[in-house]
Amino acid sequence: MEEYLKTLLEQIRCKKARNIVEEEIRGHLEEQIKENKMAGMDPKEAEKAAVLDMGDPVQTGISLDGIHRPRISWKLVILVGVISLLSILIQTVIGISQDPAGGLAGGLNHDLYVLMGFALMIFVYRLDYSFVGRNILWIILGFFLTLLILRSLSMPVNGSYGWIVVGGASFSLRALLYLWPPFYGALLYKYYGQGYKGILKSFLWVLFPVWYAYTFPDISLAFNLFFASMILLSLAVFSSWFQIKKGRTLAAIWGGVLLLPALGLLWGVGFQKFADYQIARLNFYLSGDFNTTSMLADSRWIGKGKPLDLTMDPKYSSGYMLSYLSAYYGILAALLVAALVLVLIFAAIKTSGKGKNRLGKMIGFASSLSLLLPAGINILVNLGLFPAVNTFLPFLSKGNSYLLVSYVLLGLILSVYRYKDILSEKACRKARPAVK
């Protein structure tokens, strides 16, 4: 049997796939040998018969090599390629319309970051995502330490210490926090089978990124991270990762989702812990008068409507790009762009679900969620249905930091798909799950 397996595995070109193939074929052989013994064969005859039943090792290996090989989701690659080209076109046009003299240079800067992001996506796609699952505690500790160090080195930009400035380029620390959901998904897999103890550990890890976002201050980002983490924790509970009572646990989780923000507001308003501008902004949100930037205002379905004063702000091409498109090219153009981004994200969610192990599915879904939440909020803000908060539209907004992070997240999703026929459940962790 060992000689048969050796010859068969030599036909598998992808070294990472050899373990899963060996595990699969060895299992079949051992099962057949057991059946042969029960039929009255002696051990040597039983083994020889089982090997002969498997067929020629070279031909079988070649056949399995075609199945267990790296994959690429061309659908996602083509979609993101189309969106990348569209992003370059839109930002160039917006830059020229805002500043005919220097707008082209700004557009070229965006083009460079799009190309860098695409290259970064390919690089992450080539990486083995299971490394994250096996070393997640060290990765998260390193991530937190990096955030603290970068915060101590940050420079004030518009009064906020959330930026690292190197030469003439700046990078947003807020953007880095959108890498938290896939890390958190891998952390949940680490605590697989640990019951309520695992739930408690998983919840405590969320406190740091939420606190970090709050210190900027960015309450919307803090809630976004908390909300995304609770969705992932709920998915793990629903999927029986912790082997606990699902109903009670899910009720407790979402009770906390509602209760903690309420307690935060009570602490900030009731005990006067919020700054005056934060109180004023909160009153403004509660008044409901935050829909002045709706992309539907004074716009036509097709063609140029009445330009909004806000479109002259350079920041408009980032957070309010959809409103700009609506004002200058029509509501239909803005809706088509928004729909294209959502199609990409939902295609990414569908692609993530094709993974054959739980770690891959969770990392893929968490990365998709990290794209979906800001995209959804951005669309609602542009429609005037949500308060004006710090937001971006993945792959299209001009913020270079968010642009690069968006490509990294998609790279993780592509990595999950790449190894879906290569990495087994066992390969994604150092030991088997405590509960099967």
mmCIF file of N, CA, C and O in Angstrom, residues 216-298:
data_model
loop_
_atom_site.group_PDB
_atom_site.id
_atom_site.type_symbol
_atom_site.label_atom_id
_atom_site.label_comp_id
_atom_site.label_asym_id
_atom_site.label_seq_id
_atom_site.Cartn_x
_atom_site.Cartn_y
_atom_site.Cartn_z
ATOM 1 N N PHE A 216 -10.405 57.776 18.154
ATOM 2 C CA PHE A 216 -10.030 58.699 17.086
ATOM 3 C C PHE A 216 -10.613 60.117 17.224
ATOM 4 O O PHE A 216 -9.863 61.074 16.918
ATOM 5 N N PRO A 217 -11.823 60.390 17.522
ATOM 6 C CA PRO A 217 -12.913 59.453 17.820
ATOM 7 C C PRO A 217 -13.708 59.133 16.553
ATOM 8 O O PRO A 217 -13.920 59.995 15.720
ATOM 9 N N ASP A 218 -14.147 57.886 16.453
ATOM 10 C CA ASP A 218 -14.987 57.476 15.336
ATOM 11 C C ASP A 218 -15.990 56.456 15.870
ATOM 12 O O ASP A 218 -15.763 55.246 15.833
ATOM 13 N N ILE A 219 -17.089 56.977 16.391
ATOM 14 C CA ILE A 219 -18.091 56.115 17.014
ATOM 15 C C ILE A 219 -18.722 55.182 15.990
ATOM 16 O O ILE A 219 -18.997 54.016 16.273
ATOM 17 N N SER A 220 -18.951 55.681 14.777
ATOM 18 C CA SER A 220 -19.577 54.839 13.748
ATOM 19 C C SER A 220 -18.682 53.662 13.388
ATOM 20 O O SER A 220 -19.159 52.541 13.197
ATOM 21 N N LEU A 221 -17.367 53.891 13.285
ATOM 22 C CA LEU A 221 -16.443 52.797 12.984
ATOM 23 C C LEU A 221 -16.386 51.802 14.142
ATOM 24 O O LEU A 221 -16.353 50.589 13.923
ATOM 25 N N ALA A 222 -16.391 52.322 15.370
ATOM 26 C CA ALA A 222 -16.376 51.441 16.542
ATOM 27 C C ALA A 222 -17.597 50.528 16.539
ATOM 28 O O ALA A 222 -17.478 49.312 16.764
ATOM 29 N N PHE A 223 -18.755 51.088 16.258
ATOM 30 C CA PHE A 223 -19.968 50.270 16.215
ATOM 31 C C PHE A 223 -19.931 49.305 15.037
ATOM 32 O O PHE A 223 -20.379 48.161 15.146
ATOM 33 N N ASN A 224 -19.381 49.761 13.911
ATOM 34 C CA ASN A 224 -19.260 48.908 12.731
ATOM 35 C C ASN A 224 -18.448 47.659 13.036
ATOM 36 O O ASN A 224 -18.825 46.544 12.678
ATOM 37 N N LEU A 225 -17.312 47.836 13.714
ATOM 38 C CA LEU A 225 -16.454 46.709 14.074
ATOM 39 C C LEU A 225 -17.156 45.786 15.065
ATOM 40 O O LEU A 225 -17.073 44.555 14.959
ATOM 41 N N PHE A 226 -17.828 46.385 16.032
ATOM 42 C CA PHE A 226 -18.548 45.594 17.025
ATOM 43 C C PHE A 226 -19.679 44.802 16.371
ATOM 44 O O PHE A 226 -19.852 43.595 16.634
ATOM 45 N N PHE A 227 -20.417 45.452 15.487
ATOM 46 C CA PHE A 227 -21.540 44.817 14.801
ATOM 47 C C PHE A 227 -21.052 43.661 13.921
ATOM 48 O O PHE A 227 -21.620 42.558 13.936
ATOM 49 N N ALA A 228 -19.975 43.894 13.166
ATOM 50 C CA ALA A 228 -19.424 42.845 12.302
ATOM 51 C C ALA A 228 -18.945 41.653 13.136
ATOM 52 O O ALA A 228 -19.174 40.494 12.773
ATOM 53 N N SER A 229 -18.282 41.944 14.253
ATOM 54 C CA SER A 229 -17.780 40.875 15.128
ATOM 55 C C SER A 229 -18.918 40.041 15.688
ATOM 56 O O SER A 229 -18.831 38.810 15.772
ATOM 57 N N MET A 230 -20.012 40.694 16.070
ATOM 58 C CA MET A 230 -21.144 39.964 16.629
ATOM 59 C C MET A 230 -21.857 39.119 15.568
ATOM 60 O O MET A 230 -22.381 38.046 15.862
ATOM 61 N N ILE A 231 -21.867 39.599 14.329
ATOM 62 C CA ILE A 231 -22.432 38.789 13.243
ATOM 63 C C ILE A 231 -21.616 37.509 13.073
ATOM 64 O O ILE A 231 -22.165 36.407 12.945
ATOM 65 N N LEU A 232 -20.293 37.650 13.085
ATOM 66 C CA LEU A 232 -19.418 36.487 12.923
ATOM 67 C C LEU A 232 -19.530 35.535 14.111
ATOM 68 O O LEU A 232 -19.562 34.307 13.939
ATOM 69 N N LEU A 233 -19.600 36.093 15.316
ATOM 70 C CA LEU A 233 -19.764 35.257 16.507
ATOM 71 C C LEU A 233 -21.097 34.516 16.458
ATOM 72 O O LEU A 233 -21.173 33.326 16.795
ATOM 73 N N SER A 234 -22.140 35.195 16.017
ATOM 74 C CA SER A 234 -23.457 34.561 15.899
ATOM 75 C C SER A 234 -23.435 33.446 14.860
ATOM 76 O O SER A 234 -24.043 32.387 15.054
ATOM 77 N N LEU A 235 -22.719 33.674 13.752
ATOM 78 C CA LEU A 235 -22.612 32.646 12.717
ATOM 79 C C LEU A 235 -21.903 31.410 13.264
ATOM 80 O O LEU A 235 -22.313 30.272 12.987
ATOM 81 N N ALA A 236 -20.853 31.628 14.071
ATOM 82 C CA ALA A 236 -20.135 30.502 14.669
ATOM 83 C C ALA A 236 -21.030 29.739 15.641
ATOM 84 O O ALA A 236 -21.029 28.506 15.668
ATOM 85 N N VAL A 237 -21.815 30.462 16.437
ATOM 86 C CA VAL A 237 -22.735 29.826 17.378
ATOM 87 C C VAL A 237 -23.800 29.036 16.620
ATOM 88 O O VAL A 237 -24.096 27.885 16.947
ATOM 89 N N PHE A 238 -24.362 29.656 15.587
ATOM 90 C CA PHE A 238 -25.419 29.004 14.800
ATOM 91 C C PHE A 238 -24.890 27.751 14.103
ATOM 92 O O PHE A 238 -25.634 26.784 13.893
ATOM 93 N N SER A 239 -23.607 27.758 13.747
ATOM 94 C CA SER A 239 -22.994 26.618 13.056
ATOM 95 C C SER A 239 -22.493 25.552 14.021
ATOM 96 O O SER A 239 -21.782 24.632 13.607
ATOM 97 N N SER A 240 -22.833 25.695 15.307
ATOM 98 C CA SER A 240 -22.487 24.713 16.349
ATOM 99 C C SER A 240 -20.985 24.586 16.586
ATOM 100 O O SER A 240 -20.485 23.511 16.905
ATOM 101 N N TRP A 241 -20.259 25.686 16.449
ATOM 102 C CA TRP A 241 -18.823 25.645 16.697
ATOM 103 C C TRP A 241 -18.496 25.457 18.178
ATOM 104 O O TRP A 241 -17.465 24.894 18.519
ATOM 105 N N PHE A 242 -19.375 25.959 19.045
ATOM 106 C CA PHE A 242 -19.070 25.950 20.482
ATOM 107 C C PHE A 242 -19.842 24.886 21.254
ATOM 108 O O PHE A 242 -19.622 24.695 22.441
ATOM 109 N N GLN A 243 -20.772 24.192 20.597
ATOM 110 C CA GLN A 243 -21.551 23.132 21.229
ATOM 111 C C GLN A 243 -22.259 23.627 22.491
ATOM 112 O O GLN A 243 -22.084 23.110 23.587
ATOM 113 N N ILE A 244 -23.020 24.692 22.327
ATOM 114 C CA ILE A 244 -23.774 25.281 23.440
ATOM 115 C C ILE A 244 -25.218 25.482 22.987
ATOM 116 O O ILE A 244 -25.561 25.217 21.832
ATOM 117 N N LYS A 245 -26.057 25.960 23.888
ATOM 118 C CA LYS A 245 -27.446 26.230 23.545
ATOM 119 C C LYS A 245 -27.513 27.484 22.679
ATOM 120 O O LYS A 245 -27.204 28.583 23.127
ATOM 121 N N LYS A 246 -27.926 27.290 21.444
ATOM 122 C CA LYS A 246 -27.869 28.373 20.462
ATOM 123 C C LYS A 246 -28.818 29.529 20.785
ATOM 124 O O LYS A 246 -28.438 30.694 20.737
ATOM 125 N N GLY A 247 -30.077 29.185 21.092
ATOM 126 C CA GLY A 247 -31.085 30.221 21.293
ATOM 127 C C GLY A 247 -30.705 31.215 22.376
ATOM 128 O O GLY A 247 -30.738 32.431 22.169
ATOM 129 N N ARG A 248 -30.345 30.710 23.549
ATOM 130 C CA ARG A 248 -29.996 31.588 24.663
ATOM 131 C C ARG A 248 -28.757 32.422 24.347
ATOM 132 O O ARG A 248 -28.684 33.610 24.677
ATOM 133 N N THR A 249 -27.793 31.788 23.742
ATOM 134 C CA THR A 249 -26.541 32.495 23.448
ATOM 135 C C THR A 249 -26.750 33.594 22.427
ATOM 136 O O THR A 249 -26.249 34.714 22.586
ATOM 137 N N LEU A 250 -27.490 33.294 21.375
ATOM 138 C CA LEU A 250 -27.761 34.316 20.362
ATOM 139 C C LEU A 250 -28.574 35.473 20.943
ATOM 140 O O LEU A 250 -28.345 36.643 20.605
ATOM 141 N N ALA A 251 -29.522 35.152 21.834
ATOM 142 C CA ALA A 251 -30.306 36.205 22.490
ATOM 143 C C ALA A 251 -29.405 37.088 23.344
ATOM 144 O O ALA A 251 -29.551 38.324 23.365
ATOM 145 N N ALA A 252 -28.438 36.478 24.036
ATOM 146 C CA ALA A 252 -27.508 37.243 24.870
ATOM 147 C C ALA A 252 -26.601 38.124 24.013
ATOM 148 O O ALA A 252 -26.338 39.285 24.354
ATOM 149 N N ILE A 253 -26.129 37.569 22.903
ATOM 150 C CA ILE A 253 -25.240 38.336 22.028
ATOM 151 C C ILE A 253 -25.939 39.572 21.490
ATOM 152 O O ILE A 253 -25.426 40.694 21.572
ATOM 153 N N TRP A 254 -27.147 39.387 20.951
ATOM 154 C CA TRP A 254 -27.821 40.522 20.329
ATOM 155 C C TRP A 254 -28.465 41.441 21.355
ATOM 156 O O TRP A 254 -28.726 42.615 21.069
ATOM 157 N N GLY A 255 -28.698 40.908 22.546
ATOM 158 C CA GLY A 255 -29.085 41.809 23.634
ATOM 159 C C GLY A 255 -27.941 42.753 23.956
ATOM 160 O O GLY A 255 -28.149 43.946 24.200
ATOM 161 N N GLY A 256 -26.707 42.208 23.929
ATOM 162 C CA GLY A 256 -25.529 43.039 24.154
ATOM 163 C C GLY A 256 -25.321 44.048 23.040
ATOM 164 O O GLY A 256 -24.904 45.184 23.289
ATOM 165 N N VAL A 257 -25.610 43.641 21.807
ATOM 166 C CA VAL A 257 -25.475 44.559 20.669
ATOM 167 C C VAL A 257 -26.357 45.785 20.860
ATOM 168 O O VAL A 257 -25.986 46.913 20.536
ATOM 169 N N LEU A 258 -27.547 45.575 21.398
ATOM 170 C CA LEU A 258 -28.469 46.688 21.633
ATOM 171 C C LEU A 258 -28.151 47.438 22.920
ATOM 172 O O LEU A 258 -28.248 48.666 22.982
ATOM 173 N N LEU A 259 -27.752 46.703 23.953
ATOM 174 C CA LEU A 259 -27.568 47.307 25.274
ATOM 175 C C LEU A 259 -26.291 48.139 25.382
ATOM 176 O O LEU A 259 -26.312 49.247 25.928
ATOM 177 N N LEU A 260 -25.183 47.624 24.876
ATOM 178 C CA LEU A 260 -23.901 48.316 25.050
ATOM 179 C C LEU A 260 -23.874 49.704 24.402
ATOM 180 O O LEU A 260 -23.408 50.663 25.023
ATOM 181 N N PRO A 261 -24.351 49.863 23.150
ATOM 182 C CA PRO A 261 -24.406 51.221 22.592
ATOM 183 C C PRO A 261 -25.306 52.152 23.406
ATOM 184 O O PRO A 261 -25.000 53.338 23.559
ATOM 185 N N ALA A 262 -26.413 51.609 23.915
ATOM 186 C CA ALA A 262 -27.305 52.426 24.742
ATOM 187 C C ALA A 262 -26.598 52.880 26.014
ATOM 188 O O ALA A 262 -26.718 54.049 26.438
ATOM 189 N N LEU A 263 -25.848 51.963 26.635
ATOM 190 C CA LEU A 263 -25.085 52.334 27.830
ATOM 191 C C LEU A 263 -24.002 53.353 27.500
ATOM 192 O O LEU A 263 -23.713 54.259 28.297
ATOM 193 N N GLY A 264 -23.409 53.215 26.302
ATOM 194 C CA GLY A 264 -22.396 54.176 25.883
ATOM 195 C C GLY A 264 -22.973 55.572 25.718
ATOM 196 O O GLY A 264 -22.371 56.561 26.128
ATOM 197 N N LEU A 265 -24.171 55.653 25.126
ATOM 198 C CA LEU A 265 -24.832 56.951 24.989
ATOM 199 C C LEU A 265 -25.198 57.533 26.346
ATOM 200 O O LEU A 265 -25.049 58.741 26.595
ATOM 201 N N LEU A 266 -25.677 56.672 27.246
ATOM 202 C CA LEU A 266 -26.031 57.131 28.588
ATOM 203 C C LEU A 266 -24.807 57.653 29.322
ATOM 204 O O LEU A 266 -24.855 58.699 29.978
ATOM 205 N N TRP A 267 -23.689 56.945 29.181
ATOM 206 C CA TRP A 267 -22.444 57.366 29.819
ATOM 207 C C TRP A 267 -21.956 58.695 29.252
ATOM 208 O O TRP A 267 -21.521 59.586 29.983
ATOM 209 N N GLY A 268 -22.038 58.844 27.920
ATOM 210 C CA GLY A 268 -21.538 60.051 27.282
ATOM 211 C C GLY A 268 -22.412 61.261 27.497
ATOM 212 O O GLY A 268 -21.919 62.369 27.742
ATOM 213 N N VAL A 269 -23.744 61.053 27.431
ATOM 214 C CA VAL A 269 -24.673 62.181 27.562
ATOM 215 C C VAL A 269 -25.035 62.427 29.020
ATOM 216 O O VAL A 269 -24.947 63.548 29.521
ATOM 217 N N GLY A 270 -25.439 61.362 29.718
ATOM 218 C CA GLY A 270 -25.878 61.527 31.099
ATOM 219 C C GLY A 270 -24.792 61.989 32.037
ATOM 220 O O GLY A 270 -25.043 62.797 32.954
ATOM 221 N N PHE A 271 -23.563 61.509 31.844
ATOM 222 C CA PHE A 271 -22.453 61.890 32.714
ATOM 223 C C PHE A 271 -21.542 62.922 32.062
ATOM 224 O O PHE A 271 -20.427 63.167 32.547
ATOM 225 N N GLN A 272 -22.020 63.502 30.941
ATOM 226 C CA GLN A 272 -21.313 64.584 30.256
ATOM 227 C C GLN A 272 -19.880 64.208 29.892
ATOM 228 O O GLN A 272 -18.939 64.987 30.084
ATOM 229 N N LYS A 273 -19.709 62.989 29.367
ATOM 230 C CA LYS A 273 -18.392 62.531 28.942
ATOM 231 C C LYS A 273 -18.119 62.848 27.473
ATOM 232 O O LYS A 273 -16.982 62.746 27.021
ATOM 233 N N PHE A 274 -19.171 63.216 26.732
ATOM 234 C CA PHE A 274 -18.992 63.595 25.339
ATOM 235 C C PHE A 274 -18.604 65.063 25.252
ATOM 236 O O PHE A 274 -19.016 65.882 26.092
ATOM 237 N N ALA A 275 -17.820 65.386 24.210
ATOM 238 C CA ALA A 275 -17.480 66.784 23.965
ATOM 239 C C ALA A 275 -18.712 67.518 23.435
ATOM 240 O O ALA A 275 -19.671 66.896 22.963
ATOM 241 N N ASP A 276 -18.680 68.847 23.495
ATOM 242 C CA ASP A 276 -19.826 69.648 23.054
ATOM 243 C C ASP A 276 -20.173 69.384 21.586
ATOM 244 O O ASP A 276 -21.347 69.301 21.222
ATOM 245 N N TYR A 277 -19.116 69.252 20.744
ATOM 246 C CA TYR A 277 -19.391 69.032 19.326
ATOM 247 C C TYR A 277 -20.037 67.668 19.103
ATOM 248 O O TYR A 277 -20.835 67.490 18.170
ATOM 249 N N GLN A 278 -19.688 66.682 19.949
ATOM 250 C CA GLN A 278 -20.293 65.361 19.817
ATOM 251 C C GLN A 278 -21.765 65.396 20.218
ATOM 252 O O GLN A 278 -22.605 64.740 19.582
ATOM 253 N N ILE A 279 -22.073 66.152 21.247
ATOM 254 C CA ILE A 279 -23.472 66.314 21.656
ATOM 255 C C ILE A 279 -24.267 66.999 20.559
ATOM 256 O O ILE A 279 -25.386 66.592 20.218
ATOM 257 N N ALA A 280 -23.665 68.067 19.968
ATOM 258 C CA ALA A 280 -24.344 68.794 18.899
ATOM 259 C C ALA A 280 -24.582 67.893 17.691
ATOM 260 O O ALA A 280 -25.647 67.916 17.073
ATOM 261 N N ARG A 281 -23.564 67.056 17.363
ATOM 262 C CA ARG A 281 -23.704 66.154 16.226
ATOM 263 C C ARG A 281 -24.779 65.098 16.501
ATOM 264 O O ARG A 281 -25.555 64.743 15.614
ATOM 265 N N LEU A 282 -24.835 64.609 17.724
ATOM 266 C CA LEU A 282 -25.840 63.616 18.091
ATOM 267 C C LEU A 282 -27.240 64.206 17.975
ATOM 268 O O LEU A 282 -28.159 63.559 17.450
ATOM 269 N N ASN A 283 -27.419 65.431 18.451
ATOM 270 C CA ASN A 283 -28.723 66.104 18.331
ATOM 271 C C ASN A 283 -29.107 66.284 16.867
ATOM 272 O O ASN A 283 -30.273 66.158 16.492
ATOM 273 N N PHE A 284 -28.092 66.592 16.043
ATOM 274 C CA PHE A 284 -28.343 66.780 14.614
ATOM 275 C C PHE A 284 -28.818 65.479 13.973
ATOM 276 O O PHE A 284 -29.758 65.449 13.184
ATOM 277 N N TYR A 285 -28.179 64.357 14.346
ATOM 278 C CA TYR A 285 -28.576 63.062 13.813
ATOM 279 C C TYR A 285 -29.991 62.705 14.238
ATOM 280 O O TYR A 285 -30.806 62.223 13.447
ATOM 281 N N LEU A 286 -30.273 62.927 15.532
ATOM 282 C CA LEU A 286 -31.587 62.570 16.060
ATOM 283 C C LEU A 286 -32.703 63.429 15.484
ATOM 284 O O LEU A 286 -33.860 63.021 15.458
ATOM 285 N N SER A 287 -32.342 64.627 15.009
ATOM 286 C CA SER A 287 -33.367 65.511 14.448
ATOM 287 C C SER A 287 -33.873 65.001 13.103
ATOM 288 O O SER A 287 -34.956 65.376 12.650
ATOM 289 N N GLY A 288 -33.067 64.161 12.447
ATOM 290 C CA GLY A 288 -33.470 63.625 11.143
ATOM 291 C C GLY A 288 -33.150 64.533 9.980
ATOM 292 O O GLY A 288 -33.453 64.214 8.830
ATOM 293 N N ASP A 289 -32.505 65.676 10.241
ATOM 294 C CA ASP A 289 -32.192 66.629 9.169
ATOM 295 C C ASP A 289 -30.798 66.374 8.592
ATOM 296 O O ASP A 289 -29.964 67.265 8.489
ATOM 297 N N PHE A 290 -30.531 65.128 8.216
ATOM 298 C CA PHE A 290 -29.212 64.814 7.695
ATOM 299 C C PHE A 290 -29.253 64.361 6.239
ATOM 300 O O PHE A 290 -28.306 63.797 5.731
ATOM 301 N N ASN A 291 -30.396 64.609 5.582
ATOM 302 C CA ASN A 291 -30.540 64.097 4.216
ATOM 303 C C ASN A 291 -30.329 65.167 3.158
ATOM 304 O O ASN A 291 -30.802 65.053 2.050
ATOM 305 N N THR A 292 -29.574 66.243 3.515
ATOM 306 C CA THR A 292 -29.371 67.333 2.562
ATOM 307 C C THR A 292 -28.461 66.922 1.410
ATOM 308 O O THR A 292 -28.438 67.572 0.385
ATOM 309 N N THR A 293 -27.678 65.854 1.565
ATOM 310 C CA THR A 293 -26.746 65.446 0.516
ATOM 311 C C THR A 293 -27.273 64.263 -0.287
ATOM 312 O O THR A 293 -26.511 63.587 -0.944
ATOM 313 N N SER A 294 -28.567 64.017 -0.221
ATOM 314 C CA SER A 294 -29.124 62.881 -0.951
ATOM 315 C C SER A 294 -28.825 63.005 -2.439
ATOM 316 O O SER A 294 -28.995 64.060 -3.046
ATOM 317 N N MET A 295 -28.352 61.914 -3.044
ATOM 318 C CA MET A 295 -28.026 61.962 -4.462
ATOM 319 C C MET A 295 -29.282 62.058 -5.327
ATOM 320 O O MET A 295 -29.191 62.239 -6.539
ATOM 321 N N LEU A 296 -30.441 61.929 -4.686
ATOM 322 C CA LEU A 296 -31.688 62.060 -5.432
ATOM 323 C C LEU A 296 -32.146 63.514 -5.542
ATOM 324 O O LEU A 296 -33.029 63.824 -6.339
ATOM 325 N N ALA A 297 -31.543 64.393 -4.722
ATOM 326 C CA ALA A 297 -31.990 65.792 -4.688
ATOM 327 C C ALA A 297 -31.600 66.505 -5.980
ATOM 328 O O ALA A 297 -30.421 66.552 -6.348
ATOM 329 N N ASP A 298 -32.580 67.055 -6.651
ATOM 330 C CA ASP A 298 -32.370 67.862 -7.857
ATOM 331 C C ASP A 298 -31.601 67.119 -8.955
ATOM 332 O O ASP A 298 -30.926 67.738 -9.774
#
